[in-house]
Amino acid sequence: SSYVRCSAVSLNYLTLCLLCLWNNSALGASEVTISRTITNTFDDVEEETDGYLLYDSSDIELAYDYLRPSTFALVIGLRFNRLNIPQGCRISSAFIEFQCDEEATTVSPIITIWGEDVDHSQRPQRQDSFAISTRAKTSASVLWDDFEVWELGVKYNSPELRTIVQEIVDRTGWRANNSIMFMLEGDSSNKTRIAEASDGAGGPKLVVMYELTEMPESTPSPTTDQENGQVSEANIV
C-alpha cells in the first residue's frame, strides 16, 4: 500500500541520517572554539603616519587619534599568540572583541582589516619604523563601516573575519600554536572608536571557531600562566 511505501522511504531516510551521524562521530567531527586575549604591550601597536610605533598606550584608536590631529589614518597591529588551530581546517567563524574605553557618538569610521600573510607573525620591534603597514597582507580583507554608538565599558565585536583566518591557516607552513596579526587601517577621516588596550582594562580578544574532523597531531604543552590560565607569553617571539 501507499502507506507502507511511505513508511519504508521514511525508514530508509532515517537510517541514512543515523549513518551520517555515526560516521561524523566516528571521524571525531566537532566544532572547536578558542579565544586569545592580548596581554603583552608589544602585541597591540599603533603606527602613526610618520612610521612611529606607539606601544604603551592604555587604549587603541580605531583609527584616528584626536589628541594628535596631524595623525589621521593610524594603522593598528593586533597580534594574537598560541592559536591552537590545525593547518587546513575549516574556519566557521572568527571575530575580534573590543571593550569600549571612551564613549563615541560620531559617524562610523571606515576601517579595512587584513591579516599578515605569513605562516607565523613576528612581534614588531620598537626601533622599526613602519613595522605594521609594510607587512604582507592577505588577499582577503574585511570592511568595517557599520559601527554603532559605543558606550563605556561595553564590548563590541568586529565583523566576521573567517575569510582572513582561513587564508592564513590554509598556508602549507601554518602550524598549530602559531601567531596571527591583524592590521586595521582607517580611511583618513577624523571618525574614531576607542577601545581598551593590553595596558588598559583589557586588550582585544580573538575568538575563532573551526571544524575538527580528525584528531590533530600532538603539540608541545605550553607553560601555564595568568593569560587565560593557559599559556605563557614569556618566550613567544
PDB file of C-alpha atoms in Angstrom:
ATOM      1  CA  SER A   1       0.000   0.000   0.000  1.00  0.00           C
ATOM      2  CA  SER A   2       0.984   3.667  -0.329  1.00  0.00           C
ATOM      3  CA  TYR A   3       1.204   3.857   3.475  1.00  0.00           C
ATOM      4  CA  VAL A   4       3.727   1.049   3.580  1.00  0.00           C
ATOM      5  CA  ARG A   5       5.756   2.622   0.769  1.00  0.00           C
ATOM      6  CA  CYS A   6       5.881   5.977   2.575  1.00  0.00           C
ATOM      7  CA  SER A   7       6.923   4.309   5.809  1.00  0.00           C
ATOM      8  CA  ALA A   8       9.681   2.400   4.031  1.00  0.00           C
ATOM      9  CA  VAL A   9      11.029   5.596   2.466  1.00  0.00           C
ATOM     10  CA  SER A  10      10.917   7.341   5.826  1.00  0.00           C
ATOM     11  CA  LEU A  11      12.719   4.422   7.438  1.00  0.00           C
ATOM     12  CA  ASN A  12      15.423   4.465   4.776  1.00  0.00           C
ATOM     13  CA  TYR A  13      15.872   8.228   5.202  1.00  0.00           C
ATOM     14  CA  LEU A  14      16.115   7.864   8.982  1.00  0.00           C
ATOM     15  CA  THR A  15      18.665   5.082   8.580  1.00  0.00           C
ATOM     16  CA  LEU A  16      20.743   7.271   6.249  1.00  0.00           C
ATOM     17  CA  CYS A  17      20.658  10.158   8.743  1.00  0.00           C
ATOM     18  CA  LEU A  18      21.760   7.860  11.559  1.00  0.00           C
ATOM     19  CA  LEU A  19      24.600   6.504   9.423  1.00  0.00           C
ATOM     20  CA  CYS A  20      25.761  10.050   8.654  1.00  0.00           C
ATOM     21  CA  LEU A  21      25.676  10.979  12.315  1.00  0.00           C
ATOM     22  CA  TRP A  22      27.570   7.825  13.254  1.00  0.00           C
ATOM     23  CA  ASN A  23      30.146   8.457  10.547  1.00  0.00           C
ATOM     24  CA  ASN A  24      30.742  12.033  11.688  1.00  0.00           C
ATOM     25  CA  SER A  25      31.037  10.853  15.261  1.00  0.00           C
ATOM     26  CA  ALA A  26      33.488   8.149  14.259  1.00  0.00           C
ATOM     27  CA  LEU A  27      35.616  10.738  12.485  1.00  0.00           C
ATOM     28  CA  GLY A  28      35.525  12.933  15.550  1.00  0.00           C
ATOM     29  CA  ALA A  29      33.747  15.772  13.718  1.00  0.00           C
ATOM     30  CA  SER A  30      33.054  18.650  16.066  1.00  0.00           C
ATOM     31  CA  GLU A  31      33.276  22.422  16.330  1.00  0.00           C
ATOM     32  CA  VAL A  32      36.030  23.826  18.495  1.00  0.00           C
ATOM     33  CA  THR A  33      36.112  27.365  19.890  1.00  0.00           C
ATOM     34  CA  ILE A  34      39.313  29.037  21.020  1.00  0.00           C
ATOM     35  CA  SER A  35      39.907  32.553  22.291  1.00  0.00           C
ATOM     36  CA  ARG A  36      43.064  34.531  22.943  1.00  0.00           C
ATOM     37  CA  THR A  37      43.360  37.930  24.626  1.00  0.00           C
ATOM     38  CA  ILE A  38      46.267  40.280  24.034  1.00  0.00           C
ATOM     39  CA  THR A  39      48.131  40.821  27.290  1.00  0.00           C
ATOM     40  CA  ASN A  40      51.547  41.949  26.031  1.00  0.00           C
ATOM     41  CA  THR A  41      52.042  45.642  25.278  1.00  0.00           C
ATOM     42  CA  PHE A  42      54.123  44.780  22.196  1.00  0.00           C
ATOM     43  CA  ASP A  43      51.225  42.901  20.589  1.00  0.00           C
ATOM     44  CA  ASP A  44      48.760  45.782  20.204  1.00  0.00           C
ATOM     45  CA  VAL A  45      50.558  48.571  18.399  1.00  0.00           C
ATOM     46  CA  GLU A  46      49.530  51.856  16.793  1.00  0.00           C
ATOM     47  CA  GLU A  47      51.589  53.010  13.832  1.00  0.00           C
ATOM     48  CA  GLU A  48      51.440  56.757  13.179  1.00  0.00           C
ATOM     49  CA  THR A  49      51.701  58.380   9.754  1.00  0.00           C
ATOM     50  CA  ASP A  50      55.434  59.040  10.241  1.00  0.00           C
ATOM     51  CA  GLY A  51      56.026  55.340  10.949  1.00  0.00           C
ATOM     52  CA  TYR A  52      56.496  55.747  14.705  1.00  0.00           C
ATOM     53  CA  LEU A  53      55.190  52.798  16.728  1.00  0.00           C
ATOM     54  CA  LEU A  54      53.184  53.521  19.862  1.00  0.00           C
ATOM     55  CA  TYR A  55      53.246  50.546  22.258  1.00  0.00           C
ATOM     56  CA  ASP A  56      52.359  51.644  25.742  1.00  0.00           C
ATOM     57  CA  SER A  57      49.040  53.418  25.288  1.00  0.00           C
ATOM     58  CA  SER A  58      46.167  52.361  27.544  1.00  0.00           C
ATOM     59  CA  ASP A  59      43.767  52.485  24.606  1.00  0.00           C
ATOM     60  CA  ILE A  60      43.526  51.824  20.879  1.00  0.00           C
ATOM     61  CA  GLU A  61      42.166  54.449  18.490  1.00  0.00           C
ATOM     62  CA  LEU A  62      40.191  52.959  15.612  1.00  0.00           C
ATOM     63  CA  ALA A  63      41.645  54.611  13.639  1.00  0.00           C
ATOM     64  CA  TYR A  64      42.094  58.351  14.327  1.00  0.00           C
ATOM     65  CA  ASP A  65      43.702  59.939  17.379  1.00  0.00           C
ATOM     66  CA  TYR A  66      42.010  63.267  18.048  1.00  0.00           C
ATOM     67  CA  LEU A  67      44.718  64.173  20.587  1.00  0.00           C
ATOM     68  CA  ARG A  68      47.222  64.182  17.709  1.00  0.00           C
ATOM     69  CA  PRO A  69      45.212  65.771  14.868  1.00  0.00           C
ATOM     70  CA  SER A  70      48.140  65.609  12.449  1.00  0.00           C
ATOM     71  CA  THR A  71      47.933  61.821  12.696  1.00  0.00           C
ATOM     72  CA  PHE A  72      44.989  60.754  10.603  1.00  0.00           C
ATOM     73  CA  ALA A  73      44.945  57.155   9.432  1.00  0.00           C
ATOM     74  CA  LEU A  74      46.541  55.152  12.196  1.00  0.00           C
ATOM     75  CA  VAL A  75      47.476  51.594  11.264  1.00  0.00           C
ATOM     76  CA  ILE A  76      46.749  49.196  14.105  1.00  0.00           C
ATOM     77  CA  GLY A  77      48.563  45.892  14.554  1.00  0.00           C
ATOM     78  CA  LEU A  78      46.897  43.256  16.752  1.00  0.00           C
ATOM     79  CA  ARG A  79      48.935  40.090  17.242  1.00  0.00           C
ATOM     80  CA  PHE A  80      47.316  37.005  18.797  1.00  0.00           C
ATOM     81  CA  ASN A  81      49.586  34.212  20.016  1.00  0.00           C
ATOM     82  CA  ARG A  82      49.456  30.468  20.540  1.00  0.00           C
ATOM     83  CA  LEU A  83      46.455  29.859  18.315  1.00  0.00           C
ATOM     84  CA  ASN A  84      45.875  26.124  18.541  1.00  0.00           C
ATOM     85  CA  ILE A  85      44.226  25.771  15.117  1.00  0.00           C
ATOM     86  CA  PRO A  86      45.133  22.781  12.894  1.00  0.00           C
ATOM     87  CA  GLN A  87      46.551  23.534   9.458  1.00  0.00           C
ATOM     88  CA  GLY A  88      43.913  23.447   6.724  1.00  0.00           C
ATOM     89  CA  CYS A  89      40.886  23.056   9.000  1.00  0.00           C
ATOM     90  CA  ARG A  90      37.610  24.753   8.062  1.00  0.00           C
ATOM     91  CA  ILE A  91      37.069  28.051   9.885  1.00  0.00           C
ATOM     92  CA  SER A  92      33.376  28.554  10.640  1.00  0.00           C
ATOM     93  CA  SER A  93      33.667  31.933  12.404  1.00  0.00           C
ATOM     94  CA  ALA A  94      36.228  34.446  13.646  1.00  0.00           C
ATOM     95  CA  PHE A  95      35.949  37.894  15.181  1.00  0.00           C
ATOM     96  CA  ILE A  96      37.780  40.307  17.489  1.00  0.00           C
ATOM     97  CA  GLU A  97      36.084  41.544  20.644  1.00  0.00           C
ATOM     98  CA  PHE A  98      36.874  45.081  21.806  1.00  0.00           C
ATOM     99  CA  GLN A  99      35.917  46.800  25.051  1.00  0.00           C
ATOM    100  CA  CYS A 100      34.967  50.472  24.752  1.00  0.00           C
ATOM    101  CA  ASP A 101      37.347  52.838  26.566  1.00  0.00           C
ATOM    102  CA  GLU A 102      35.591  56.104  25.692  1.00  0.00           C
ATOM    103  CA  GLU A 103      32.031  56.738  24.575  1.00  0.00           C
ATOM    104  CA  ALA A 104      31.659  57.694  20.915  1.00  0.00           C
ATOM    105  CA  THR A 105      28.604  59.045  19.141  1.00  0.00           C
ATOM    106  CA  THR A 106      30.255  60.270  15.939  1.00  0.00           C
ATOM    107  CA  VAL A 107      29.555  58.896  12.499  1.00  0.00           C
ATOM    108  CA  SER A 108      31.025  55.438  11.943  1.00  0.00           C
ATOM    109  CA  PRO A 109      34.683  55.326  10.918  1.00  0.00           C
ATOM    110  CA  ILE A 110      35.619  53.269   7.886  1.00  0.00           C
ATOM    111  CA  ILE A 111      38.273  50.647   8.628  1.00  0.00           C
ATOM    112  CA  THR A 112      39.732  47.877   6.482  1.00  0.00           C
ATOM    113  CA  ILE A 113      41.065  44.744   8.174  1.00  0.00           C
ATOM    114  CA  TRP A 114      43.687  42.394   6.750  1.00  0.00           C
ATOM    115  CA  GLY A 115      45.759  39.565   8.192  1.00  0.00           C
ATOM    116  CA  GLU A 116      49.517  39.316   7.843  1.00  0.00           C
ATOM    117  CA  ASP A 117      50.186  36.878   5.013  1.00  0.00           C
ATOM    118  CA  VAL A 118      52.814  34.731   6.749  1.00  0.00           C
ATOM    119  CA  ASP A 119      52.933  31.360   8.484  1.00  0.00           C
ATOM    120  CA  HIS A 120      53.803  32.849  11.881  1.00  0.00           C
ATOM    121  CA  SER A 121      53.583  36.545  12.673  1.00  0.00           C
ATOM    122  CA  GLN A 122      56.572  38.044  14.458  1.00  0.00           C
ATOM    123  CA  ARG A 123      56.317  40.651  17.194  1.00  0.00           C
ATOM    124  CA  PRO A 124      57.165  44.180  15.953  1.00  0.00           C
ATOM    125  CA  GLN A 125      60.270  45.808  17.366  1.00  0.00           C
ATOM    126  CA  ARG A 126      60.152  49.271  18.911  1.00  0.00           C
ATOM    127  CA  GLN A 127      63.003  50.614  16.782  1.00  0.00           C
ATOM    128  CA  ASP A 128      61.436  49.576  13.468  1.00  0.00           C
ATOM    129  CA  SER A 129      59.571  52.325  11.624  1.00  0.00           C
ATOM    130  CA  PHE A 130      56.504  51.365   9.580  1.00  0.00           C
ATOM    131  CA  ALA A 131      56.694  47.883  11.110  1.00  0.00           C
ATOM    132  CA  ILE A 132      52.952  47.270  10.642  1.00  0.00           C
ATOM    133  CA  SER A 133      51.959  48.881   7.331  1.00  0.00           C
ATOM    134  CA  THR A 134      54.849  47.306   5.399  1.00  0.00           C
ATOM    135  CA  ARG A 135      53.885  43.736   6.259  1.00  0.00           C
ATOM    136  CA  ALA A 136      52.478  41.443   3.582  1.00  0.00           C
ATOM    137  CA  LYS A 137      48.678  41.495   3.567  1.00  0.00           C
ATOM    138  CA  THR A 138      46.276  38.649   2.951  1.00  0.00           C
ATOM    139  CA  SER A 139      44.239  38.685  -0.252  1.00  0.00           C
ATOM    140  CA  ALA A 140      41.162  38.526   1.954  1.00  0.00           C
ATOM    141  CA  SER A 141      40.105  41.742   3.657  1.00  0.00           C
ATOM    142  CA  VAL A 142      37.047  42.907   5.570  1.00  0.00           C
ATOM    143  CA  LEU A 143      35.479  46.369   5.562  1.00  0.00           C
ATOM    144  CA  TRP A 144      34.205  47.635   8.922  1.00  0.00           C
ATOM    145  CA  ASP A 145      31.944  50.618   8.309  1.00  0.00           C
ATOM    146  CA  ASP A 146      28.844  49.921  10.383  1.00  0.00           C
ATOM    147  CA  PHE A 147      29.979  50.933  13.872  1.00  0.00           C
ATOM    148  CA  GLU A 148      27.190  51.600  16.311  1.00  0.00           C
ATOM    149  CA  VAL A 149      27.388  54.107  19.132  1.00  0.00           C
ATOM    150  CA  TRP A 150      29.965  52.841  21.618  1.00  0.00           C
ATOM    151  CA  GLU A 151      29.240  53.060  25.334  1.00  0.00           C
ATOM    152  CA  LEU A 152      31.902  52.994  28.041  1.00  0.00           C
ATOM    153  CA  GLY A 153      32.799  49.500  29.262  1.00  0.00           C
ATOM    154  CA  VAL A 154      30.581  47.694  26.745  1.00  0.00           C
ATOM    155  CA  LYS A 155      32.123  45.031  24.500  1.00  0.00           C
ATOM    156  CA  TYR A 156      31.712  45.135  20.725  1.00  0.00           C
ATOM    157  CA  ASN A 157      32.661  42.651  18.021  1.00  0.00           C
ATOM    158  CA  SER A 158      34.367  43.214  14.704  1.00  0.00           C
ATOM    159  CA  PRO A 159      32.728  41.969  11.515  1.00  0.00           C
ATOM    160  CA  GLU A 160      33.183  38.323  10.539  1.00  0.00           C
ATOM    161  CA  LEU A 161      36.886  37.611   9.872  1.00  0.00           C
ATOM    162  CA  ARG A 162      36.781  33.918   8.926  1.00  0.00           C
ATOM    163  CA  THR A 163      37.993  34.511   5.340  1.00  0.00           C
ATOM    164  CA  ILE A 164      41.169  36.132   6.652  1.00  0.00           C
ATOM    165  CA  VAL A 165      41.881  33.394   9.187  1.00  0.00           C
ATOM    166  CA  GLN A 166      41.049  30.698   6.636  1.00  0.00           C
ATOM    167  CA  GLU A 167      43.598  32.086   4.168  1.00  0.00           C
ATOM    168  CA  ILE A 168      46.307  32.017   6.823  1.00  0.00           C
ATOM    169  CA  VAL A 169      45.649  28.551   8.257  1.00  0.00           C
ATOM    170  CA  ASP A 170      45.458  27.151   4.707  1.00  0.00           C
ATOM    171  CA  ARG A 171      49.108  28.079   4.170  1.00  0.00           C
ATOM    172  CA  THR A 172      51.293  24.969   3.959  1.00  0.00           C
ATOM    173  CA  GLY A 173      53.620  26.396   6.597  1.00  0.00           C
ATOM    174  CA  TRP A 174      50.923  27.141   9.164  1.00  0.00           C
ATOM    175  CA  ARG A 175      51.238  25.111  12.364  1.00  0.00           C
ATOM    176  CA  ALA A 176      49.011  24.915  15.429  1.00  0.00           C
ATOM    177  CA  ASN A 177      50.102  27.416  18.113  1.00  0.00           C
ATOM    178  CA  ASN A 178      51.440  29.927  15.567  1.00  0.00           C
ATOM    179  CA  SER A 179      50.571  33.625  15.813  1.00  0.00           C
ATOM    180  CA  ILE A 180      48.352  35.808  13.611  1.00  0.00           C
ATOM    181  CA  MET A 181      48.490  39.572  13.257  1.00  0.00           C
ATOM    182  CA  PHE A 182      45.517  41.597  12.054  1.00  0.00           C
ATOM    183  CA  MET A 183      46.153  45.007  10.520  1.00  0.00           C
ATOM    184  CA  LEU A 184      43.425  47.664  10.779  1.00  0.00           C
ATOM    185  CA  GLU A 185      43.698  50.788   8.675  1.00  0.00           C
ATOM    186  CA  GLY A 186      41.419  53.847   8.676  1.00  0.00           C
ATOM    187  CA  ASP A 187      40.267  55.979   5.772  1.00  0.00           C
ATOM    188  CA  SER A 188      41.998  59.259   6.745  1.00  0.00           C
ATOM    189  CA  SER A 189      38.833  60.711   8.262  1.00  0.00           C
ATOM    190  CA  ASN A 190      38.504  62.118  11.785  1.00  0.00           C
ATOM    191  CA  LYS A 191      35.947  59.496  12.859  1.00  0.00           C
ATOM    192  CA  THR A 192      37.029  57.056  15.541  1.00  0.00           C
ATOM    193  CA  ARG A 193      36.142  54.484  18.154  1.00  0.00           C
ATOM    194  CA  ILE A 194      38.374  53.970  21.194  1.00  0.00           C
ATOM    195  CA  ALA A 195      38.957  50.522  22.691  1.00  0.00           C
ATOM    196  CA  GLU A 196      40.876  49.241  25.684  1.00  0.00           C
ATOM    197  CA  ALA A 197      44.442  48.085  25.034  1.00  0.00           C
ATOM    198  CA  SER A 198      46.509  45.465  26.830  1.00  0.00           C
ATOM    199  CA  ASP A 199      47.846  48.264  29.064  1.00  0.00           C
ATOM    200  CA  GLY A 200      44.289  49.281  29.932  1.00  0.00           C
ATOM    201  CA  ALA A 201      41.321  47.403  31.374  1.00  0.00           C
ATOM    202  CA  GLY A 202      41.596  44.521  28.938  1.00  0.00           C
ATOM    203  CA  GLY A 203      43.100  44.002  25.500  1.00  0.00           C
ATOM    204  CA  PRO A 204      41.316  42.844  22.349  1.00  0.00           C
ATOM    205  CA  LYS A 205      40.216  39.203  22.259  1.00  0.00           C
ATOM    206  CA  LEU A 206      40.198  36.979  19.190  1.00  0.00           C
ATOM    207  CA  VAL A 207      37.548  34.256  19.043  1.00  0.00           C
ATOM    208  CA  VAL A 208      37.842  31.524  16.402  1.00  0.00           C
ATOM    209  CA  MET A 209      35.528  28.584  15.746  1.00  0.00           C
ATOM    210  CA  TYR A 210      36.692  25.759  13.497  1.00  0.00           C
ATOM    211  CA  GLU A 211      35.556  22.292  12.496  1.00  0.00           C
ATOM    212  CA  LEU A 212      37.663  19.399  13.673  1.00  0.00           C
ATOM    213  CA  THR A 213      37.171  16.221  11.621  1.00  0.00           C
ATOM    214  CA  GLU A 214      40.093  14.214  12.931  1.00  0.00           C
ATOM    215  CA  MET A 215      42.383  14.173  15.911  1.00  0.00           C
ATOM    216  CA  PRO A 216      45.133  16.802  15.464  1.00  0.00           C
ATOM    217  CA  GLU A 217      48.778  15.915  15.864  1.00  0.00           C
ATOM    218  CA  SER A 218      50.003  16.371  19.395  1.00  0.00           C
ATOM    219  CA  THR A 219      51.639  19.706  20.162  1.00  0.00           C
ATOM    220  CA  PRO A 220      54.088  20.579  22.949  1.00  0.00           C
ATOM    221  CA  SER A 221      52.384  21.514  26.199  1.00  0.00           C
ATOM    222  CA  PRO A 222      52.718  25.286  26.797  1.00  0.00           C
ATOM    223  CA  THR A 223      53.734  26.729  30.136  1.00  0.00           C
ATOM    224  CA  THR A 224      50.749  27.705  32.255  1.00  0.00           C
ATOM    225  CA  ASP A 225      50.473  31.282  33.460  1.00  0.00           C
ATOM    226  CA  GLN A 226      47.926  34.010  34.054  1.00  0.00           C
ATOM    227  CA  GLU A 227      46.854  34.576  30.420  1.00  0.00           C
ATOM    228  CA  ASN A 228      43.528  32.781  30.193  1.00  0.00           C
ATOM    229  CA  GLY A 229      45.016  30.278  32.631  1.00  0.00           C
ATOM    230  CA  GLN A 230      46.655  28.587  29.682  1.00  0.00           C
ATOM    231  CA  VAL A 231      49.978  29.635  28.268  1.00  0.00           C
ATOM    232  CA  SER A 232      52.989  31.748  28.891  1.00  0.00           C
ATOM    233  CA  GLU A 233      53.899  34.662  26.616  1.00  0.00           C
ATOM    234  CA  ALA A 234      57.407  34.935  28.042  1.00  0.00           C
ATOM    235  CA  ASN A 235      59.128  33.034  25.255  1.00  0.00           C
ATOM    236  CA  ILE A 236      56.847  33.918  22.354  1.00  0.00           C
ATOM    237  CA  VAL A 237      58.590  35.961  19.660  1.00  0.00           C
TER     238      VAL A 237
END
